[in-house]
PDB file of C-alpha atoms in Angstrom:
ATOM      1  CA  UNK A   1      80.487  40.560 -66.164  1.00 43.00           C
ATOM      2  CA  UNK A   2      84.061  40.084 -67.964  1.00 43.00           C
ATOM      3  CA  UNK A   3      83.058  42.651 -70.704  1.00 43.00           C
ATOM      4  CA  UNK A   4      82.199  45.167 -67.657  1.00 45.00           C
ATOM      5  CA  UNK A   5      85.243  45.145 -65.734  1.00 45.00           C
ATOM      6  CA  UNK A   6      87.420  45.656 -68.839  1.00 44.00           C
ATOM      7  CA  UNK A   7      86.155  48.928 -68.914  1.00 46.00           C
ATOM      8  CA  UNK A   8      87.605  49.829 -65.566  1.00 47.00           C
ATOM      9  CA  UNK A   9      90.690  48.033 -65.733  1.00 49.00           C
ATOM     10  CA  UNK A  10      93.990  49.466 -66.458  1.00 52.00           C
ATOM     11  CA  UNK A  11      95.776  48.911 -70.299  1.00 54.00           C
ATOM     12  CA  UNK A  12      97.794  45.730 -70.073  1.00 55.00           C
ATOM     13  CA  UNK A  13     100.590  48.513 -70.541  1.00 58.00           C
ATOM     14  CA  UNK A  14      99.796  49.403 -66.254  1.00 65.00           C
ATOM     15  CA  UNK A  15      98.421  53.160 -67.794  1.00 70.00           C
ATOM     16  CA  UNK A  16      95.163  53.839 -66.583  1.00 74.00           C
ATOM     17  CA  UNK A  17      92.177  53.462 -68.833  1.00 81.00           C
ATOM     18  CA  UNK A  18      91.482  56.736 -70.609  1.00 85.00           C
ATOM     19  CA  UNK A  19      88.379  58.895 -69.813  1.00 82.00           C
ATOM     20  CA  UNK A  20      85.190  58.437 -70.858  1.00 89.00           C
ATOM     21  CA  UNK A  21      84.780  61.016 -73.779  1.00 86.00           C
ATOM     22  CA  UNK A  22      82.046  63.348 -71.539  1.00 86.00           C
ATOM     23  CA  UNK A  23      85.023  63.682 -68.968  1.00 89.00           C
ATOM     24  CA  UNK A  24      87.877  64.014 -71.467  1.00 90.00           C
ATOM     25  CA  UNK A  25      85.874  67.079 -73.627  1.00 91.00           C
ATOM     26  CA  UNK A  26      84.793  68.484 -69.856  1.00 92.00           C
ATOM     27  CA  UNK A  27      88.939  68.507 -68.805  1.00 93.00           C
ATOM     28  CA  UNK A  28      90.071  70.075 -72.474  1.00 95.00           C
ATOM     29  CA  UNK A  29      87.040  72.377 -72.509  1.00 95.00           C
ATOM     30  CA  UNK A  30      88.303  73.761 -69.040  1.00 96.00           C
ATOM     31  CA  UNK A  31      92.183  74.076 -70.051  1.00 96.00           C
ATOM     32  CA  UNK A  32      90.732  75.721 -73.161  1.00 96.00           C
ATOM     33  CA  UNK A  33      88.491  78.475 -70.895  1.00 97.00           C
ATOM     34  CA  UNK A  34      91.646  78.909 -68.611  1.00 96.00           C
ATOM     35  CA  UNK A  35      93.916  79.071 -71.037  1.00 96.00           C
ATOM     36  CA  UNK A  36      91.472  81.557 -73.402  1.00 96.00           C
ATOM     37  CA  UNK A  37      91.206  83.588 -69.771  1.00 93.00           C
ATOM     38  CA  UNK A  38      94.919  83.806 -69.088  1.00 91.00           C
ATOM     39  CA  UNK A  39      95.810  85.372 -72.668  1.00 92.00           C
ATOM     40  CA  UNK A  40      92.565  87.816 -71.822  1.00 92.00           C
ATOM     41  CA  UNK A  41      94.453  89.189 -68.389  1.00 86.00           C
ATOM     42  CA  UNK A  42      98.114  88.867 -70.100  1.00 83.00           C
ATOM     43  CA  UNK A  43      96.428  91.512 -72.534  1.00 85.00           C
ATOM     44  CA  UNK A  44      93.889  93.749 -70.948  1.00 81.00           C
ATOM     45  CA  UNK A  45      94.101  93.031 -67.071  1.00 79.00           C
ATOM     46  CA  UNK A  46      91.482  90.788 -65.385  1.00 81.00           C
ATOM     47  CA  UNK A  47      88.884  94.125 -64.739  1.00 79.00           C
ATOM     48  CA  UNK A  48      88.539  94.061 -68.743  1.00 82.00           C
ATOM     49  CA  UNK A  49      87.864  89.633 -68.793  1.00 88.00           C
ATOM     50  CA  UNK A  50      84.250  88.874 -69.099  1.00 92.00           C
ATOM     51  CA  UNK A  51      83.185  85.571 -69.214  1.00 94.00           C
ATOM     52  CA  UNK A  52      81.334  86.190 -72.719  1.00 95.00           C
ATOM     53  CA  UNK A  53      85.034  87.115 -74.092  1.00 96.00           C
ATOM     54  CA  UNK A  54      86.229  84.032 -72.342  1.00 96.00           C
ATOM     55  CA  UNK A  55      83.838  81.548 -74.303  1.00 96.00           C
ATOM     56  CA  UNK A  56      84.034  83.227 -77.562  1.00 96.00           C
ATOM     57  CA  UNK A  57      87.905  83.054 -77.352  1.00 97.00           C
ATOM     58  CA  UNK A  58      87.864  79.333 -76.235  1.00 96.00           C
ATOM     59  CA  UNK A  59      85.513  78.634 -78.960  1.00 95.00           C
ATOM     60  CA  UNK A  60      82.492  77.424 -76.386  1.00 95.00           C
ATOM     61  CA  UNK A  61      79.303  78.690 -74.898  1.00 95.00           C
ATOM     62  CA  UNK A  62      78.432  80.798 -71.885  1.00 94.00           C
ATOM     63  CA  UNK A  63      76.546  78.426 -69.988  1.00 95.00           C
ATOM     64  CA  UNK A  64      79.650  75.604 -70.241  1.00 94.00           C
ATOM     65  CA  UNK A  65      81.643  78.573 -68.746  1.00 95.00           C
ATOM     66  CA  UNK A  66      79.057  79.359 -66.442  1.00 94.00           C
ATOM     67  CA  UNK A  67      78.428  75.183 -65.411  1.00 94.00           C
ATOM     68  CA  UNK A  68      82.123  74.706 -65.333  1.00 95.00           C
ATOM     69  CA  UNK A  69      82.907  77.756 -62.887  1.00 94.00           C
ATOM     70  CA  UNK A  70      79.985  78.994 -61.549  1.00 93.00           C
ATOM     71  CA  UNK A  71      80.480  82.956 -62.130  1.00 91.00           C
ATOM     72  CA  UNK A  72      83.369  85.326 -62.555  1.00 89.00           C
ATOM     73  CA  UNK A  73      84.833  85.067 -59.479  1.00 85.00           C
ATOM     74  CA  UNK A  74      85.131  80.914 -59.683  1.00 89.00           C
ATOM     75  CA  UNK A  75      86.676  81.766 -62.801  1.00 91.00           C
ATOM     76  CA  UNK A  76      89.095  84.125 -61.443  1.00 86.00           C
ATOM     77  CA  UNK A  77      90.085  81.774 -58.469  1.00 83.00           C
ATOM     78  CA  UNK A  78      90.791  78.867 -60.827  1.00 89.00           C
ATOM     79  CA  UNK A  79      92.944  80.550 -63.057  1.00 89.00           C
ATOM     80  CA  UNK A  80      94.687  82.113 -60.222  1.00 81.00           C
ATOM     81  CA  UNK A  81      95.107  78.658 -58.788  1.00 82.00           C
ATOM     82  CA  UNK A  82      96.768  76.363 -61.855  1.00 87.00           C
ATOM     83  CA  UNK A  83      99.013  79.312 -62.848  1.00 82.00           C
ATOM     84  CA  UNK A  84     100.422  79.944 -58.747  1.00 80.00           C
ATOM     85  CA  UNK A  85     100.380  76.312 -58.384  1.00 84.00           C
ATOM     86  CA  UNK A  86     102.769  75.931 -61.825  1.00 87.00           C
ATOM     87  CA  UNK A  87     105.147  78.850 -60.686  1.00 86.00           C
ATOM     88  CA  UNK A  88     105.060  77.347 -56.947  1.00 88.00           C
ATOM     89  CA  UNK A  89     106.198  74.075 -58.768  1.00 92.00           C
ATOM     90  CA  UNK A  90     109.158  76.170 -60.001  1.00 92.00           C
ATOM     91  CA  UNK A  91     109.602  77.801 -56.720  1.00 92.00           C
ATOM     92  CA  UNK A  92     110.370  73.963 -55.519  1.00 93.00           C
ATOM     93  CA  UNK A  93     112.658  72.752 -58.003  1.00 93.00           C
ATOM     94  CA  UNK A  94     114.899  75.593 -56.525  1.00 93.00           C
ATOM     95  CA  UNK A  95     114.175  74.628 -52.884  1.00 93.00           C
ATOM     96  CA  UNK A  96     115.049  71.118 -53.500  1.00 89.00           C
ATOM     97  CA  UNK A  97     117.499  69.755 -53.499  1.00 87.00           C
ATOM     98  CA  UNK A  98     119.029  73.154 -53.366  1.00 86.00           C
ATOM     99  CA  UNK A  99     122.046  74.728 -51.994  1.00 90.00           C
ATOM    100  CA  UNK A 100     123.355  73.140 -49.147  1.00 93.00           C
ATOM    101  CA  UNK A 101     123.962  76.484 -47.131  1.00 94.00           C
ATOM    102  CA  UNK A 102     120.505  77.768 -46.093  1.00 95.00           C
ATOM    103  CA  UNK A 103     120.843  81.052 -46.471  1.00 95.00           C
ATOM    104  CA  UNK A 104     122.242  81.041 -50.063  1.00 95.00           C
ATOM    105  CA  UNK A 105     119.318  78.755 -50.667  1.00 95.00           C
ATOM    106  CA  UNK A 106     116.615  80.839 -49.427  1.00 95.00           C
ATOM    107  CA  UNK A 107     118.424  83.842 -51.139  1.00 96.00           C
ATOM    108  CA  UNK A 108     118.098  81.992 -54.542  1.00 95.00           C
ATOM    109  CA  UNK A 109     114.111  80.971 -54.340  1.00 95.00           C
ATOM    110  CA  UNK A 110     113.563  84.831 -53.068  1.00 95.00           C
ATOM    111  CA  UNK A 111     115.651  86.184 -56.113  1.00 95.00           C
ATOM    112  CA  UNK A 112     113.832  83.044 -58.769  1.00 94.00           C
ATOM    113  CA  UNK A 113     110.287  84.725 -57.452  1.00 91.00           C
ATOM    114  CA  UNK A 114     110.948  88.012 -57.655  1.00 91.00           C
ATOM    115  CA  UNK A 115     112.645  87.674 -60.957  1.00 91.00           C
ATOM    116  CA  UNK A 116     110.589  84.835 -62.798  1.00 87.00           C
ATOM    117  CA  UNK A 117     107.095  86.741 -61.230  1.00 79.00           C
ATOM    118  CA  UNK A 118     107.981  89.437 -64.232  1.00 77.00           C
ATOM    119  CA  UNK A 119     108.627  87.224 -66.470  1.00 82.00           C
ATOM    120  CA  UNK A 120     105.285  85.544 -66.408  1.00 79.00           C
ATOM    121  CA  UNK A 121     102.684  87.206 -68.607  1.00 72.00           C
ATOM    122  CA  UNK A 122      99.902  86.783 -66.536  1.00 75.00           C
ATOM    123  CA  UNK A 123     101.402  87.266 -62.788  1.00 74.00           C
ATOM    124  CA  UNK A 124     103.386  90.563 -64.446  1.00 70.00           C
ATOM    125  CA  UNK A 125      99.572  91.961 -65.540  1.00 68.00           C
ATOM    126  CA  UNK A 126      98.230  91.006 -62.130  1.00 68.00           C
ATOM    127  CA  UNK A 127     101.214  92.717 -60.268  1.00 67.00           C
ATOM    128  CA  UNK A 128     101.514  96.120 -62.897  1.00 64.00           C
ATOM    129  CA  UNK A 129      97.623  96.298 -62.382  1.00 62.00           C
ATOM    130  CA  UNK A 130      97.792  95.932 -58.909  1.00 60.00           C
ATOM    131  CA  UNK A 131     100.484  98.830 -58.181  1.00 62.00           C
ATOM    132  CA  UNK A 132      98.055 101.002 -59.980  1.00 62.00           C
ATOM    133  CA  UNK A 133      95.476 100.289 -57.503  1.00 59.00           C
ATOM    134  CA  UNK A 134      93.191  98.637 -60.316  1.00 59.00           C
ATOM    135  CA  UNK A 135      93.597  94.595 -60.559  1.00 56.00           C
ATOM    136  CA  UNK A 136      90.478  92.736 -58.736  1.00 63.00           C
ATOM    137  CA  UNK A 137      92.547  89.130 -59.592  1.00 67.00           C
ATOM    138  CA  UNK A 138      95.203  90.298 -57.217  1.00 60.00           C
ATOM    139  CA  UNK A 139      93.067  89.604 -54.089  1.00 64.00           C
ATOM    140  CA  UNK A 140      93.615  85.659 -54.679  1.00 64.00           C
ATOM    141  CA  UNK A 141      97.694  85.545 -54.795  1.00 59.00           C
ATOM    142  CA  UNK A 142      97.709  87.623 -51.071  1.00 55.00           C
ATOM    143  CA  UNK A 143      94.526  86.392 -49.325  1.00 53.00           C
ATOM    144  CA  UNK A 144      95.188  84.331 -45.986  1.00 44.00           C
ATOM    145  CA  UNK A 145      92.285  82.193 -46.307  1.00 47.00           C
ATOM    146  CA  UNK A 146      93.671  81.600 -50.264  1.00 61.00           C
ATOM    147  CA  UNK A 147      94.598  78.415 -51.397  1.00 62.00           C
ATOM    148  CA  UNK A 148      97.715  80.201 -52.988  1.00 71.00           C
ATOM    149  CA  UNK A 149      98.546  81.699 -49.867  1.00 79.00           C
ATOM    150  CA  UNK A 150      98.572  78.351 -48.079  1.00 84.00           C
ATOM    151  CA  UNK A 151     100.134  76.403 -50.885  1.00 86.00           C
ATOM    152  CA  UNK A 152     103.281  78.737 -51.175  1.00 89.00           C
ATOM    153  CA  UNK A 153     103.206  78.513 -46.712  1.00 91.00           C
ATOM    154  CA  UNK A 154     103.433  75.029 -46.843  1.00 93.00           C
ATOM    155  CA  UNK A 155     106.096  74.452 -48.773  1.00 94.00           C
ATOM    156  CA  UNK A 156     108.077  77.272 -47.095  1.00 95.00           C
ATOM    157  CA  UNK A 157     107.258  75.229 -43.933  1.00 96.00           C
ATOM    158  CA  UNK A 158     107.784  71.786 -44.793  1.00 96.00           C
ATOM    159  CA  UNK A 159     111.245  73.311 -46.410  1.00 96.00           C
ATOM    160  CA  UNK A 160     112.658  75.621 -43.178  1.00 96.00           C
ATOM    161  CA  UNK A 161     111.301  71.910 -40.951  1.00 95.00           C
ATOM    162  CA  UNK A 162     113.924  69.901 -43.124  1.00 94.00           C
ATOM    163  CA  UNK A 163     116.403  72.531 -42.799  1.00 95.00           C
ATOM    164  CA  UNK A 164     115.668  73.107 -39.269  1.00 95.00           C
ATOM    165  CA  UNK A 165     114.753  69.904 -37.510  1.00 95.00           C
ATOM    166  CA  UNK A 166     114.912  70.580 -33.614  1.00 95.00           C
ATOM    167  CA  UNK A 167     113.080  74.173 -34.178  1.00 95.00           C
ATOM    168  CA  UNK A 168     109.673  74.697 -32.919  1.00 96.00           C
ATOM    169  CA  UNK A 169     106.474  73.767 -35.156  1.00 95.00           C
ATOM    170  CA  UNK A 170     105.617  76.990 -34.406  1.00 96.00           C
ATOM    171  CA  UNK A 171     108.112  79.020 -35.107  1.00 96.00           C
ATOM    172  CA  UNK A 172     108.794  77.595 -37.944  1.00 97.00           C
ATOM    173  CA  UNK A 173     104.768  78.557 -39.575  1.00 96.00           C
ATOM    174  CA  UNK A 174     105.919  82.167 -38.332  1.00 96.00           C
ATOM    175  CA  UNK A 175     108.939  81.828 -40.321  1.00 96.00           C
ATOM    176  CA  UNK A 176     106.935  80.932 -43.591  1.00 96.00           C
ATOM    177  CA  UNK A 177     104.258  83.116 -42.944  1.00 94.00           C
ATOM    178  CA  UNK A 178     106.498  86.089 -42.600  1.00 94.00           C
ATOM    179  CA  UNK A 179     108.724  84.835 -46.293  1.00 94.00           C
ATOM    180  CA  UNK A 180     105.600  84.450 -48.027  1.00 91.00           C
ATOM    181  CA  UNK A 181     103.873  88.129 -46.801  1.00 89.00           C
ATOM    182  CA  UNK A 182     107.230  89.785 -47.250  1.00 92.00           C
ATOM    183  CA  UNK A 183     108.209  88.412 -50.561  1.00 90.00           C
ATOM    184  CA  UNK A 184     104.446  88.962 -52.165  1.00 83.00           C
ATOM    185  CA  UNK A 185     104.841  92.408 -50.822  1.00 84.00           C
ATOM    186  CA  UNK A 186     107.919  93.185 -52.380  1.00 87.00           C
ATOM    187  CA  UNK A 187     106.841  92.158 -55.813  1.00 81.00           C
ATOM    188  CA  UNK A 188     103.771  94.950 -56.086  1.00 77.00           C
ATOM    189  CA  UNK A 189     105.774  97.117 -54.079  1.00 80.00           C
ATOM    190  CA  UNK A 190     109.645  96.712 -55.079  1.00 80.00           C
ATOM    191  CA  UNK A 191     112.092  97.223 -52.539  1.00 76.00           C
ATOM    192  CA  UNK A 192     115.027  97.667 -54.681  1.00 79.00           C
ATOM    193  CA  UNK A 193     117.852  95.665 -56.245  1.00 90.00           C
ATOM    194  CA  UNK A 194     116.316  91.914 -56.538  1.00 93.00           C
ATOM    195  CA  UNK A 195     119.786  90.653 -55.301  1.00 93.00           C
ATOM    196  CA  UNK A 196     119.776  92.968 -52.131  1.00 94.00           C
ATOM    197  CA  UNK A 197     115.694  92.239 -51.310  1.00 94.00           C
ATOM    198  CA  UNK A 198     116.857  88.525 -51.522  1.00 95.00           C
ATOM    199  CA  UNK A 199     119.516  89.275 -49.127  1.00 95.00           C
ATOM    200  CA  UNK A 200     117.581  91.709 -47.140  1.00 95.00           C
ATOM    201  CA  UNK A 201     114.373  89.119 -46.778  1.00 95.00           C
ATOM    202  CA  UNK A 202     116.921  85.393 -46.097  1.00 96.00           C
ATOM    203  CA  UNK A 203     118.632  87.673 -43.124  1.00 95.00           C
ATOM    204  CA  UNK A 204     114.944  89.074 -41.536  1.00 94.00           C
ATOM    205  CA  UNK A 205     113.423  85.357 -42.045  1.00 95.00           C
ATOM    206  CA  UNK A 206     116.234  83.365 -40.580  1.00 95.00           C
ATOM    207  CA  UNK A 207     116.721  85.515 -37.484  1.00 94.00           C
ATOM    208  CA  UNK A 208     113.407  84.110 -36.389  1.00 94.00           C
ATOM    209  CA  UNK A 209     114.775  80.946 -36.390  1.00 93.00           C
ATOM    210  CA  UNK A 210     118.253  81.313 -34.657  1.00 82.00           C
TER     211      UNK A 210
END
């Protein structure tokens, strides 16, 4: 019995017990198909990635693609997912603690995205692609039922709730909803100096709320 619980125990150090070594190739297989998949799209756009590239550039088979992700598409959605969720990451290191005026603070997250969003290999191929009416991958940064969609809302929310304590619930999910739509639009269809659509978009977003 005492030889079977030290295998679920925590190191006397208080880190937990590393992975079995099924779960640990399974985790560093997966970062190796994303990461293989990411250079793929940085490159030739997602419309050119085929899961056959994918394997041969990660160096594993098909069908531990195929197991892992199901199709294409799962692919696709998963990739989308770790890279948004590392650049919405970003996004709140700038929310928080941020400036102390609102405004200037919502100005400065508007201008990071717009700014960082091209400096990212693989959301600049999404975003180039998608202005020429060709990317499939873009679909999962601007879908409302898209985890992305609802990951970057949240945080708008949770963010304009701090900063706006006695607003409605409400108004306040209007208020994200309308940053998030607005500043995704604006980066496949740019409205001009990143400085003035900052600006522009803080002024339109806030006026909801006052």
């Amino acid at each position: 019995m005492a030889a079977h619980g030290h295998a679920t125990t925590p190191h006397a150090s208080g880190a937990p017990a590393p992975d079995p070594p099924r779960v640990a190739w399974r985790k560093e297989m997966r970062q190796r198909v994303l990461d293989a998949a990411r250079d793929l799209t940085r490159d030739s756009g997602w419309d050119g990635v085929s899961l056959s590239a994918v394997a041969a550039a990660a160096e594993v088979s098909r069908p531990s693609v195929y197991k892992e992700f199901g199709n294409r598409a799962g692919l696709g959605r998963a990739l989308v997912v770790r890279e948004a969720q590392a650049f919405l990451d970003s996004v709140a290191a700038v929310l928080r603690p941020g400036l102390p005026d609102t405004r200037a603070a919502l100005e400065a997250a508007i201008r990071f995205v717009l700014t960082e969003a091209h400096r990212n290999p693989l959301v600049r191929a999404v975003v180039l692609a998608a202005r020429e009416g060709s990317d499939s991958l873009l679909p999962y940064l601007t879908a409302r039922a898209d985890p992305v969609f609802d990951v970057a809302q949240d945080l708008l929310r949770a963010w304009l709730g701090e900063r706006f304590p006695a607003q409605d619930e409400a108004l306040v999910g209007v208020a994200a909803d309308i940053a998030v739509r607005m500043t995704l639009s604006h980066l496949v269809l740019p409205g001009g100096d990143v400085q003035e659509t900052a600006e522009r978009l803080s002024l339109a977003i806030l006026k909801v709320l006052r």
